[in-house]
Short mmCIF file of C-alpha atoms in Angstrom, two decimals:
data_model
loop_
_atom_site.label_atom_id
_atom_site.label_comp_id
_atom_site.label_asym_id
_atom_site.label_seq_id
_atom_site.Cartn_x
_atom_site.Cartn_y
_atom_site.Cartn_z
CA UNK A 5 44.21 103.49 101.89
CA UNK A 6 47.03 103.61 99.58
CA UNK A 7 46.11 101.75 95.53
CA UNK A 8 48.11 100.96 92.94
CA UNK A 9 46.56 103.33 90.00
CA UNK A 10 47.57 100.67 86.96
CA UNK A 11 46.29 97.18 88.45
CA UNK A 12 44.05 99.01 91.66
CA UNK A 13 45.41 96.90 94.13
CA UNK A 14 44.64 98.14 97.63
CA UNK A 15 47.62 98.20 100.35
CA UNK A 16 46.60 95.47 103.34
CA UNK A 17 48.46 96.00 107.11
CA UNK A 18 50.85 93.21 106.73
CA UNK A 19 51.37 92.84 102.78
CA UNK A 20 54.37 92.44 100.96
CA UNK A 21 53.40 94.80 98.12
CA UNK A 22 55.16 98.43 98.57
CA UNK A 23 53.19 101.36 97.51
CA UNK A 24 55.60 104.34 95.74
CA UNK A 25 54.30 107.83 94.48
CA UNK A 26 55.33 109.61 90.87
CA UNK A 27 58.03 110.86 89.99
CA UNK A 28 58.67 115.06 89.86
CA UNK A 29 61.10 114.68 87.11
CA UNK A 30 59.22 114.99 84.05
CA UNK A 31 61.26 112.83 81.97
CA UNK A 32 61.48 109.93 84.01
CA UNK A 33 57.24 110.72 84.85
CA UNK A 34 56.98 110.82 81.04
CA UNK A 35 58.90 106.91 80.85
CA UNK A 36 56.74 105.77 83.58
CA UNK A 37 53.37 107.06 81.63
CA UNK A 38 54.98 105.45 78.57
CA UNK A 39 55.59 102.06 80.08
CA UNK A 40 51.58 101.85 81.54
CA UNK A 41 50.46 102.40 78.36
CA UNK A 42 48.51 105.90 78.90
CA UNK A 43 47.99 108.79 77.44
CA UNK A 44 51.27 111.22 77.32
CA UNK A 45 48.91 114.25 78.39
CA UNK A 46 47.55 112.13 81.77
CA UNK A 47 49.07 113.09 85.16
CA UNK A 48 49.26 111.36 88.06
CA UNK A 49 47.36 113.27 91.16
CA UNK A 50 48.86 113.53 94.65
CA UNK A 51 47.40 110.17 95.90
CA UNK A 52 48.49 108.51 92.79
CA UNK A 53 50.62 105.52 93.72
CA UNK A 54 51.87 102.27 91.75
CA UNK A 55 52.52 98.87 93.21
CA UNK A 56 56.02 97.06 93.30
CA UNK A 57 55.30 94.03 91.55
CA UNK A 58 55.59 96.79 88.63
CA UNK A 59 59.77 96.84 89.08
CA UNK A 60 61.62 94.36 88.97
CA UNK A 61 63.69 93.92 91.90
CA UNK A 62 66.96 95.66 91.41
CA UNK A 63 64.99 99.12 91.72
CA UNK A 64 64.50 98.88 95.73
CA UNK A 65 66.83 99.80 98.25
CA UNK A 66 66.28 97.76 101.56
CA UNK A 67 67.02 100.03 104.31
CA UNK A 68 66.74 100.75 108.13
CA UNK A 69 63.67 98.06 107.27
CA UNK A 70 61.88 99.62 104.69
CA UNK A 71 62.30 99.35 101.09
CA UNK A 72 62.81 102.34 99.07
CA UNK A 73 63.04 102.83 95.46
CA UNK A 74 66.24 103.69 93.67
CA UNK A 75 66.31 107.09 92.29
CA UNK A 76 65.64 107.28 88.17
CA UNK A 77 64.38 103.51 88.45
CA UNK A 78 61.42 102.97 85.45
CA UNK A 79 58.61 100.29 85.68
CA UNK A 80 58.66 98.09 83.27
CA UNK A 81 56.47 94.65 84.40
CA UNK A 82 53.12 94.87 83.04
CA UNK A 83 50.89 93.11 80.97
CA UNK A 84 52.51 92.63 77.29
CA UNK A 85 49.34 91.84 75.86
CA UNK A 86 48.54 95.13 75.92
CA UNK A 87 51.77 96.65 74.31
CA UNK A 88 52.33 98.57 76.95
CA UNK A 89 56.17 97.63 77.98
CA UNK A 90 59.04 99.60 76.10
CA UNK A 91 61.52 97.38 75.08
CA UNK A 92 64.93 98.39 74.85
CA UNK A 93 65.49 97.40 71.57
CA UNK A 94 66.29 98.27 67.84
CA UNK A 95 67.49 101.49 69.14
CA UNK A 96 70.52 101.48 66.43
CA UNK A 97 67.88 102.96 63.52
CA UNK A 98 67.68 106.04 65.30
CA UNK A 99 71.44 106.86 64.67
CA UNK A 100 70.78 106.28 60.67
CA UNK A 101 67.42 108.29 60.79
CA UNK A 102 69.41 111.08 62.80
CA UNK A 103 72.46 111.54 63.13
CA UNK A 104 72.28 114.81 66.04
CA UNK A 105 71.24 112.08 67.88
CA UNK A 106 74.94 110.10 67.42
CA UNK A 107 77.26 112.99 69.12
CA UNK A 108 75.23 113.33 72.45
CA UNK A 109 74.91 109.82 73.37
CA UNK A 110 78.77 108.53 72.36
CA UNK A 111 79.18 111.08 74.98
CA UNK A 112 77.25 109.81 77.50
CA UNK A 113 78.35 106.17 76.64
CA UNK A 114 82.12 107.14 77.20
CA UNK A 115 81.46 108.91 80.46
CA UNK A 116 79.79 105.76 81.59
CA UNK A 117 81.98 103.04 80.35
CA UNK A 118 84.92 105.37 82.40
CA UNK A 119 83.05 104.88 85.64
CA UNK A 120 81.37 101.64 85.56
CA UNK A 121 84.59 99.77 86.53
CA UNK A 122 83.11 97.20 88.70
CA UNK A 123 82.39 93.40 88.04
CA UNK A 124 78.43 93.79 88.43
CA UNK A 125 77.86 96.58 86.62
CA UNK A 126 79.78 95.26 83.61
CA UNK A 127 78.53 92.16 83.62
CA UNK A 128 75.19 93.85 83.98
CA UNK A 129 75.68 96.08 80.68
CA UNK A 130 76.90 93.33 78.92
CA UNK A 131 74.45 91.63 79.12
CA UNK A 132 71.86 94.42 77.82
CA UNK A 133 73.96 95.14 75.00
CA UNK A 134 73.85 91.41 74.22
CA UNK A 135 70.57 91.30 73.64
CA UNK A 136 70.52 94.48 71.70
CA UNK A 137 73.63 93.19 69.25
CA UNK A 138 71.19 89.55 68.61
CA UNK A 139 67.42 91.64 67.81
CA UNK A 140 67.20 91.48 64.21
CA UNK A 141 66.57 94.99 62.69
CA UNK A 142 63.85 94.94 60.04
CA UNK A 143 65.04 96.47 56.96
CA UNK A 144 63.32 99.85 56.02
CA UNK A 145 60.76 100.37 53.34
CA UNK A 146 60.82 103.39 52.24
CA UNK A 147 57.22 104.69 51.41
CA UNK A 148 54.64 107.37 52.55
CA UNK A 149 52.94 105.17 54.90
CA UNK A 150 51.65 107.14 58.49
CA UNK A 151 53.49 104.01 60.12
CA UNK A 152 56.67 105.02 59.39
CA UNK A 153 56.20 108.06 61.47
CA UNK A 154 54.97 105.97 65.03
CA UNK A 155 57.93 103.67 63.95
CA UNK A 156 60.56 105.98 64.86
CA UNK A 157 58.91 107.56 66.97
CA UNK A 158 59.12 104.36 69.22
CA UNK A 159 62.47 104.02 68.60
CA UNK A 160 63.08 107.55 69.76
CA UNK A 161 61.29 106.44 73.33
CA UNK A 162 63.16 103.22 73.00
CA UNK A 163 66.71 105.15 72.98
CA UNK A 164 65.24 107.82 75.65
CA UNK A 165 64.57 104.75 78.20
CA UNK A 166 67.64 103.10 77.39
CA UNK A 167 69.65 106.13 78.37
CA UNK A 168 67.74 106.04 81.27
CA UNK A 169 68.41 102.55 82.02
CA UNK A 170 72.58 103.46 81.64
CA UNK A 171 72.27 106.15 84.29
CA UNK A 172 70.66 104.00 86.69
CA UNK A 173 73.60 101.69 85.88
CA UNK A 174 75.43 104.38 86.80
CA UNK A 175 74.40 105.78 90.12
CA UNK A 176 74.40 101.91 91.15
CA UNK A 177 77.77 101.73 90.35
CA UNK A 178 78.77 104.85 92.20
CA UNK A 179 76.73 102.93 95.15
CA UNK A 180 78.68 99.96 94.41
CA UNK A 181 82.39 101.88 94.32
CA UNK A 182 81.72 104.02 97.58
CA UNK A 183 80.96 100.54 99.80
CA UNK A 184 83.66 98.90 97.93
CA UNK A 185 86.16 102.04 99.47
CA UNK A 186 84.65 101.79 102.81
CA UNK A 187 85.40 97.85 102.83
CA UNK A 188 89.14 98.43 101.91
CA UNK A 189 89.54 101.07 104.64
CA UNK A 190 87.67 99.13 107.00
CA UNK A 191 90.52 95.94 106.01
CA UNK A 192 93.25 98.41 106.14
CA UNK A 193 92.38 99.97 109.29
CA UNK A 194 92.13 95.94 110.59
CA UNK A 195 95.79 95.47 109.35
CA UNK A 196 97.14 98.76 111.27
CA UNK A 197 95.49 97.81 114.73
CA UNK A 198 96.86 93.73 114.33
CA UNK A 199 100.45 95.51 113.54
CA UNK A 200 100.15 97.06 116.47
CA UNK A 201 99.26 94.94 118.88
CA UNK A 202 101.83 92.16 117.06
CA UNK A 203 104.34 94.65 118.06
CA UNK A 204 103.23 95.44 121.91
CA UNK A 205 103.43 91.77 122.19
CA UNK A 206 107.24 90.98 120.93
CA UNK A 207 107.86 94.28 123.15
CA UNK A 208 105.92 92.55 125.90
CA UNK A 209 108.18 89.38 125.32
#
């Protein structure tokens, strides 16, 4: 029987909770690990599975009547209390602290604002930057304290899953375009055979 590894819920025949397994992709594996709170050395083993009450809906994929998760999608819905969520915040400091970082991700960030050309995924990005433009930075003390160090190192995971979250954007905008195609060939397809048969029947006539 299939359990969630995080909150050890056990699959039941006729629940409503879907069981997924880890991801191969060590970086997104490495977000997931993050997010739970453990170790960075632990892996997940073969019958390793999280619930999906730990993703918030826009991950899952309903199809042929089964829900599947959405390729790159991260976990983020567990228990705050225990500091285990990465918030995709305050991720501005990391351009000051270094600046290698700048060139790679204005990259990325024009690539995706040149594709993501539909009304959901903009609104969608808008509104994460939104929230990112209104968190108050904390100014920087300069000092020798060890805390400095596991500060931006946060911030470094912080960027890392919101560069994660933009590609996810992405491929659901890609989704998003592709259906949107198929609907205006579908409509245009309509339009030829009504021409048609709007000419057999002033032939007809």
């Amino acid at each position: 029987m299939r359990k969630c590894v995080y909150c050890n819920i056990k699959n039941v025949k006729g629940g409503e909770l879907s069981f997924v397994r880890f991801p191969t992709d060590e970086k997104i594996l490495q977000l997931w690990i993050q997010n739970m709170n453990y170790e960075s050395n632990w892996k997940p083993l073969k019958n390793h599975y999280l619930c999906s009450q730990h993703f918030s809906s826009e991950c899952f994929d309903f199809r042929d009547k089964l829900y599947r998760l959405r390729k790159g999608s991260i976990p983020t819905n567990f228990d705050r209390s225990k500091e285990n969520v990465v918030l995709v915040s305050n991720y501005r400091q990391i351009l000051d602290d270094e600046k290698h970082v700048c060139d790679p991700l204005t990259k990325r960030l024009n690539v995706t604002s040149s594709i993501l050309n539909s009304e959901e995924s903009y609104n969608c990005i808008a509104e994460t930057m939104s929230k990112v433009n209104t968190e108050t930075v904390p100014m920087r003390v300069i000092d020798h304290d060890h805390s400095y160090g596991e500060t931006q190192e946060k911030l470094k995971k912080d960027l890392m899953l919101a560069m994660a979250k933009i590609d996810q954007l992405t491929a659901k905008n890609r989704t998003l375009l592709k259906k949107d195609k198929r609907n205006k060939q579908r409509i245009a397809s309509m339009i030829q055979v009504i021409n048609q048969l709007s000419k057999k029947n002033v032939s007809c006539s």
